[in-house]
PDB file of C-alpha atoms in Angstrom:
ATOM      1  CA  TRP A   1      -2.207  -6.556   3.991  1.00  0.00           C
ATOM      2  CA  SER A   2      -1.887 -10.071   2.837  1.00  0.00           C
ATOM      3  CA  TRP A   3      -3.504 -12.842   0.927  1.00  0.00           C
ATOM      4  CA  ARG A   4      -2.612 -16.490   0.952  1.00  0.00           C
ATOM      5  CA  GLU A   5      -1.353 -18.107  -2.235  1.00  0.00           C
ATOM      6  CA  ASP A   6      -1.597 -21.869  -2.572  1.00  0.00           C
ATOM      7  CA  GLY A   7       1.377 -22.079  -4.889  1.00  0.00           C
ATOM      8  CA  SER A   8       3.928 -20.089  -6.817  1.00  0.00           C
ATOM      9  CA  ASP A   9       1.966 -20.044 -10.099  1.00  0.00           C
ATOM     10  CA  ASP A  10       0.605 -16.502  -9.570  1.00  0.00           C
ATOM     11  CA  TRP A  11       1.772 -14.269 -12.444  1.00  0.00           C
ATOM     12  CA  ARG A  12       3.423 -11.882  -9.974  1.00  0.00           C
ATOM     13  CA  ALA A  13       5.727 -14.708  -8.841  1.00  0.00           C
ATOM     14  CA  SER A  14       7.157 -15.083 -12.350  1.00  0.00           C
ATOM     15  CA  PRO A  15      10.385 -13.192 -13.103  1.00  0.00           C
ATOM     16  CA  ASP A  16       9.171 -12.892 -16.711  1.00  0.00           C
ATOM     17  CA  MET A  17       5.997 -11.060 -15.664  1.00  0.00           C
ATOM     18  CA  SER A  18       6.800  -9.079 -12.520  1.00  0.00           C
ATOM     19  CA  ARG A  19       9.632  -7.725 -10.426  1.00  0.00           C
ATOM     20  CA  TRP A  20       7.793  -8.209  -7.112  1.00  0.00           C
ATOM     21  CA  TRP A  21       5.208 -10.616  -5.721  1.00  0.00           C
ATOM     22  CA  SER A  22       3.572  -9.499  -2.469  1.00  0.00           C
ATOM     23  CA  MET A  23       4.755  -5.944  -3.052  1.00  0.00           C
ATOM     24  CA  SER A  24       3.087  -5.743  -6.473  1.00  0.00           C
ATOM     25  CA  GLY A  25      -0.074  -7.394  -5.179  1.00  0.00           C
ATOM     26  CA  VAL A  26      -0.719  -5.320  -2.066  1.00  0.00           C
ATOM     27  CA  GLY A  27       2.509  -3.621  -0.943  1.00  0.00           C
ATOM     28  CA  THR A  28       2.260  -0.960  -3.631  1.00  0.00           C
ATOM     29  CA  HIS A  29      -1.202   0.009  -2.346  1.00  0.00           C
ATOM     30  CA  MET A  30       0.018   0.189   1.249  1.00  0.00           C
ATOM     31  CA  LEU A  31       2.875   2.416   0.140  1.00  0.00           C
ATOM     32  CA  ASP A  32       0.415   4.689  -1.688  1.00  0.00           C
ATOM     33  CA  GLN A  33      -1.729   4.908   1.443  1.00  0.00           C
ATOM     34  CA  ILE A  34       1.263   5.800   3.630  1.00  0.00           C
ATOM     35  CA  LEU A  35       2.416   8.483   1.185  1.00  0.00           C
ATOM     36  CA  TRP A  36      -1.126   9.880   0.966  1.00  0.00           C
ATOM     37  CA  PHE A  37      -1.425  10.097   4.758  1.00  0.00           C
ATOM     38  CA  LEU A  38       2.081  11.316   5.611  1.00  0.00           C
ATOM     39  CA  SER A  39       3.724  13.170   2.719  1.00  0.00           C
ATOM     40  CA  PRO A  40       1.694  16.401   2.934  1.00  0.00           C
ATOM     41  CA  GLY A  41       2.797  17.086   6.515  1.00  0.00           C
ATOM     42  CA  CYS A  42       5.964  15.025   6.817  1.00  0.00           C
ATOM     43  CA  GLY A  43       7.770  15.612   3.516  1.00  0.00           C
ATOM     44  CA  GLU A  44       9.514  13.057   1.364  1.00  0.00           C
ATOM     45  CA  VAL A  45      10.809   9.630   2.322  1.00  0.00           C
ATOM     46  CA  VAL A  46      14.510   9.946   3.169  1.00  0.00           C
ATOM     47  CA  GLU A  47      15.293   6.423   4.373  1.00  0.00           C
ATOM     48  CA  VAL A  48      14.032   2.971   3.409  1.00  0.00           C
ATOM     49  CA  ALA A  49      14.867  -0.376   5.035  1.00  0.00           C
ATOM     50  CA  SER A  50      13.386  -3.818   4.456  1.00  0.00           C
ATOM     51  CA  VAL A  51      13.416  -7.467   5.419  1.00  0.00           C
ATOM     52  CA  LEU A  52      12.277 -10.040   2.852  1.00  0.00           C
ATOM     53  CA  SER A  53      11.344 -13.698   2.913  1.00  0.00           C
ATOM     54  CA  ARG A  54      11.460 -16.001  -0.130  1.00  0.00           C
ATOM     55  CA  GLU A  55      11.878 -19.335   1.606  1.00  0.00           C
ATOM     56  CA  ARG A  56       8.398 -20.916   1.248  1.00  0.00           C
ATOM     57  CA  TRP A  57       8.558 -21.415  -2.526  1.00  0.00           C
ATOM     58  CA  GLY A  58      12.175 -20.359  -3.067  1.00  0.00           C
ATOM     59  CA  GLY A  59      11.456 -18.088  -6.017  1.00  0.00           C
ATOM     60  CA  PRO A  60      13.193 -14.837  -6.899  1.00  0.00           C
ATOM     61  CA  HIS A  61      10.470 -12.545  -5.531  1.00  0.00           C
ATOM     62  CA  ASP A  62       9.272 -11.394  -2.131  1.00  0.00           C
ATOM     63  CA  GLU A  63       6.779 -13.728  -0.488  1.00  0.00           C
ATOM     64  CA  THR A  64       6.734 -11.475   2.570  1.00  0.00           C
ATOM     65  CA  ALA A  65       8.166  -7.961   2.712  1.00  0.00           C
ATOM     66  CA  VAL A  66       8.452  -5.792   5.812  1.00  0.00           C
ATOM     67  CA  VAL A  67       9.334  -2.222   4.836  1.00  0.00           C
ATOM     68  CA  ALA A  68      10.211   0.712   7.118  1.00  0.00           C
ATOM     69  CA  LEU A  69      10.252   4.339   5.974  1.00  0.00           C
ATOM     70  CA  ARG A  70      11.546   7.559   7.540  1.00  0.00           C
ATOM     71  CA  PHE A  71      10.266  10.933   6.337  1.00  0.00           C
ATOM     72  CA  GLU A  72      11.998  14.331   6.295  1.00  0.00           C
ATOM     73  CA  SER A  73      10.125  15.373   9.450  1.00  0.00           C
ATOM     74  CA  GLY A  74      11.358  12.303  11.336  1.00  0.00           C
ATOM     75  CA  ALA A  75       7.985  10.543  11.092  1.00  0.00           C
ATOM     76  CA  THR A  76       8.226   6.806  10.484  1.00  0.00           C
ATOM     77  CA  ALA A  77       5.983   4.223   8.865  1.00  0.00           C
ATOM     78  CA  GLU A  78       6.163   0.507   8.346  1.00  0.00           C
ATOM     79  CA  PHE A  79       4.127  -2.081   6.502  1.00  0.00           C
ATOM     80  CA  CYS A  80       4.086  -5.806   5.874  1.00  0.00           C
ATOM     81  CA  SER A  81       2.842  -7.410   2.667  1.00  0.00           C
ATOM     82  CA  SER A  82       2.671 -11.163   2.259  1.00  0.00           C
ATOM     83  CA  VAL A  83       1.349 -13.975   0.087  1.00  0.00           C
ATOM     84  CA  LEU A  84       1.760 -16.411   2.988  1.00  0.00           C
ATOM     85  CA  ILE A  85      -0.816 -15.091   5.439  1.00  0.00           C
ATOM     86  CA  ASP A  86      -4.598 -15.091   5.188  1.00  0.00           C
ATOM     87  CA  ALA A  87      -5.389 -12.152   7.455  1.00  0.00           C
ATOM     88  CA  PRO A  88      -7.697  -9.143   7.460  1.00  0.00           C
ATOM     89  CA  SER A  89      -6.409  -5.878   6.027  1.00  0.00           C
ATOM     90  CA  ARG A  90      -5.721  -3.244   8.624  1.00  0.00           C
ATOM     91  CA  PHE A  91      -4.048   0.133   8.860  1.00  0.00           C
ATOM     92  CA  GLU A  92      -3.025   1.989  11.982  1.00  0.00           C
ATOM     93  CA  LEU A  93      -2.034   5.650  12.034  1.00  0.00           C
ATOM     94  CA  TYR A  94      -0.559   7.102  15.233  1.00  0.00           C
ATOM     95  CA  GLY A  95       0.459  10.693  15.861  1.00  0.00           C
ATOM     96  CA  SER A  96       1.119  13.123  18.675  1.00  0.00           C
ATOM     97  CA  GLU A  97      -2.514  14.300  18.552  1.00  0.00           C
ATOM     98  CA  GLY A  98      -4.310  10.953  18.241  1.00  0.00           C
ATOM     99  CA  TRP A  99      -4.744   7.739  16.295  1.00  0.00           C
ATOM    100  CA  VAL A 100      -6.925   6.050  13.668  1.00  0.00           C
ATOM    101  CA  VAL A 101      -7.355   2.329  12.992  1.00  0.00           C
ATOM    102  CA  GLY A 102      -9.037   1.013   9.847  1.00  0.00           C
ATOM    103  CA  ARG A 103     -10.148  -2.595   9.507  1.00  0.00           C
ATOM    104  CA  ASP A 104     -11.004  -4.077   6.111  1.00  0.00           C
ATOM    105  CA  VAL A 105     -11.571  -0.630   4.587  1.00  0.00           C
ATOM    106  CA  VAL A 106      -9.100  -0.844   1.745  1.00  0.00           C
ATOM    107  CA  SER A 107     -10.646  -3.632  -0.268  1.00  0.00           C
ATOM    108  CA  GLU A 108     -12.773  -4.064  -3.353  1.00  0.00           C
ATOM    109  CA  GLY A 109     -15.942  -3.228  -1.437  1.00  0.00           C
ATOM    110  CA  GLY A 110     -14.429  -0.465   0.657  1.00  0.00           C
ATOM    111  CA  ALA A 111     -16.530  -1.458   3.664  1.00  0.00           C
ATOM    112  CA  GLY A 112     -15.164  -2.235   7.118  1.00  0.00           C
ATOM    113  CA  SER A 113     -14.684   0.033  10.095  1.00  0.00           C
ATOM    114  CA  VAL A 114     -12.636   3.064  11.081  1.00  0.00           C
ATOM    115  CA  GLU A 115     -12.098   4.068  14.686  1.00  0.00           C
ATOM    116  CA  SER A 116     -10.194   6.932  16.285  1.00  0.00           C
ATOM    117  CA  ARG A 117      -9.526   7.970  19.850  1.00  0.00           C
ATOM    118  CA  HIS A 118     -12.919   9.712  19.613  1.00  0.00           C
ATOM    119  CA  GLY A 119     -14.770   6.508  18.698  1.00  0.00           C
ATOM    120  CA  ALA A 120     -16.178   4.960  15.534  1.00  0.00           C
ATOM    121  CA  MET A 121     -15.998   7.110  12.401  1.00  0.00           C
ATOM    122  CA  ALA A 122     -18.821   7.033   9.865  1.00  0.00           C
ATOM    123  CA  PHE A 123     -17.909   6.867   6.183  1.00  0.00           C
ATOM    124  CA  GLU A 124     -19.522   5.942   2.905  1.00  0.00           C
ATOM    125  CA  PRO A 125     -18.048   2.641   1.621  1.00  0.00           C
ATOM    126  CA  ALA A 126     -16.613   2.912  -1.878  1.00  0.00           C
ATOM    127  CA  ASP A 127     -14.591   0.600  -4.080  1.00  0.00           C
ATOM    128  CA  PRO A 128     -11.168   2.304  -4.336  1.00  0.00           C
ATOM    129  CA  TYR A 129     -10.380   0.673  -7.677  1.00  0.00           C
ATOM    130  CA  LEU A 130     -13.603   1.947  -9.243  1.00  0.00           C
ATOM    131  CA  GLY A 131     -12.852   5.372  -7.765  1.00  0.00           C
ATOM    132  CA  GLU A 132      -9.473   5.444  -9.523  1.00  0.00           C
ATOM    133  CA  ILE A 133     -10.998   4.480 -12.864  1.00  0.00           C
ATOM    134  CA  ASP A 134     -13.837   6.978 -12.434  1.00  0.00           C
ATOM    135  CA  ASP A 135     -11.432   9.807 -11.597  1.00  0.00           C
ATOM    136  CA  PHE A 136      -9.241   8.976 -14.594  1.00  0.00           C
ATOM    137  CA  ALA A 137     -12.236   8.909 -16.965  1.00  0.00           C
ATOM    138  CA  ARG A 138     -13.516  12.221 -15.577  1.00  0.00           C
ATOM    139  CA  ALA A 139     -10.038  13.754 -15.908  1.00  0.00           C
ATOM    140  CA  VAL A 140      -9.877  12.777 -19.578  1.00  0.00           C
ATOM    141  CA  ARG A 141     -13.420  14.030 -20.190  1.00  0.00           C
ATOM    142  CA  ASP A 142     -12.889  17.304 -18.290  1.00  0.00           C
ATOM    143  CA  GLY A 143      -9.366  17.983 -19.591  1.00  0.00           C
ATOM    144  CA  ARG A 144      -7.789  18.032 -16.123  1.00  0.00           C
ATOM    145  CA  PRO A 145      -5.011  15.992 -14.516  1.00  0.00           C
ATOM    146  CA  PRO A 146      -6.124  12.890 -12.604  1.00  0.00           C
ATOM    147  CA  GLU A 147      -5.842  12.948  -8.809  1.00  0.00           C
ATOM    148  CA  VAL A 148      -3.096  10.327  -9.045  1.00  0.00           C
ATOM    149  CA  ASP A 149      -0.765  10.974 -11.943  1.00  0.00           C
ATOM    150  CA  GLY A 150       2.218   9.228 -13.469  1.00  0.00           C
ATOM    151  CA  HIS A 151       4.622  11.130 -11.224  1.00  0.00           C
ATOM    152  CA  MET A 152       3.026   9.557  -8.161  1.00  0.00           C
ATOM    153  CA  GLY A 153       3.236   6.117  -9.762  1.00  0.00           C
ATOM    154  CA  ARG A 154       6.906   6.656 -10.592  1.00  0.00           C
ATOM    155  CA  ARG A 155       7.550   7.801  -7.002  1.00  0.00           C
ATOM    156  CA  ASN A 156       5.905   4.626  -5.695  1.00  0.00           C
ATOM    157  CA  CYS A 157       7.982   2.400  -7.986  1.00  0.00           C
ATOM    158  CA  ALA A 158      11.192   4.239  -7.059  1.00  0.00           C
ATOM    159  CA  LEU A 159      10.505   3.613  -3.368  1.00  0.00           C
ATOM    160  CA  MET A 160       9.715  -0.056  -4.036  1.00  0.00           C
ATOM    161  CA  LEU A 161      13.030  -0.345  -5.876  1.00  0.00           C
ATOM    162  CA  ARG A 162      14.811   1.213  -2.904  1.00  0.00           C
ATOM    163  CA  ALA A 163      13.008  -1.188  -0.588  1.00  0.00           C
ATOM    164  CA  ILE A 164      13.567  -4.468  -2.385  1.00  0.00           C
ATOM    165  CA  GLY A 165      15.252  -3.850  -5.732  1.00  0.00           C
TER     166      GLY A 165
END
């Protein structure tokens, strides 16, 4: 995922406001998606490696971050987040039994396309941000834990710290 910034005045670029730039904008969401897809069958992340770029504006935060993960099962994942590239969002999931590619599905509108080795996959577009808020409100109303709790958020932040400090 990426989006192109025209300057370094985005609040995420400020060391007073954020610890990360591209990672806090979109990288955190990619990490959540990877954990959601892989953790149930592959276990926890056991190794994290990254390459960062800060050269365009020379600030303290990641302008581009490429992060690689290895899970307990040996499965691997990688993602790239950037504020330098204006490109469509895309995810690719490959496994021993098949593959899935999503184009522009993880966005405010939730539209786009998903294809597997079996062909196009139908789905109902939904705004993922509204879904999070709706689930949280329902959890409070119904007295149940939300689907994504603080432990998952802490896990995400811990992995981002391992990736880029």
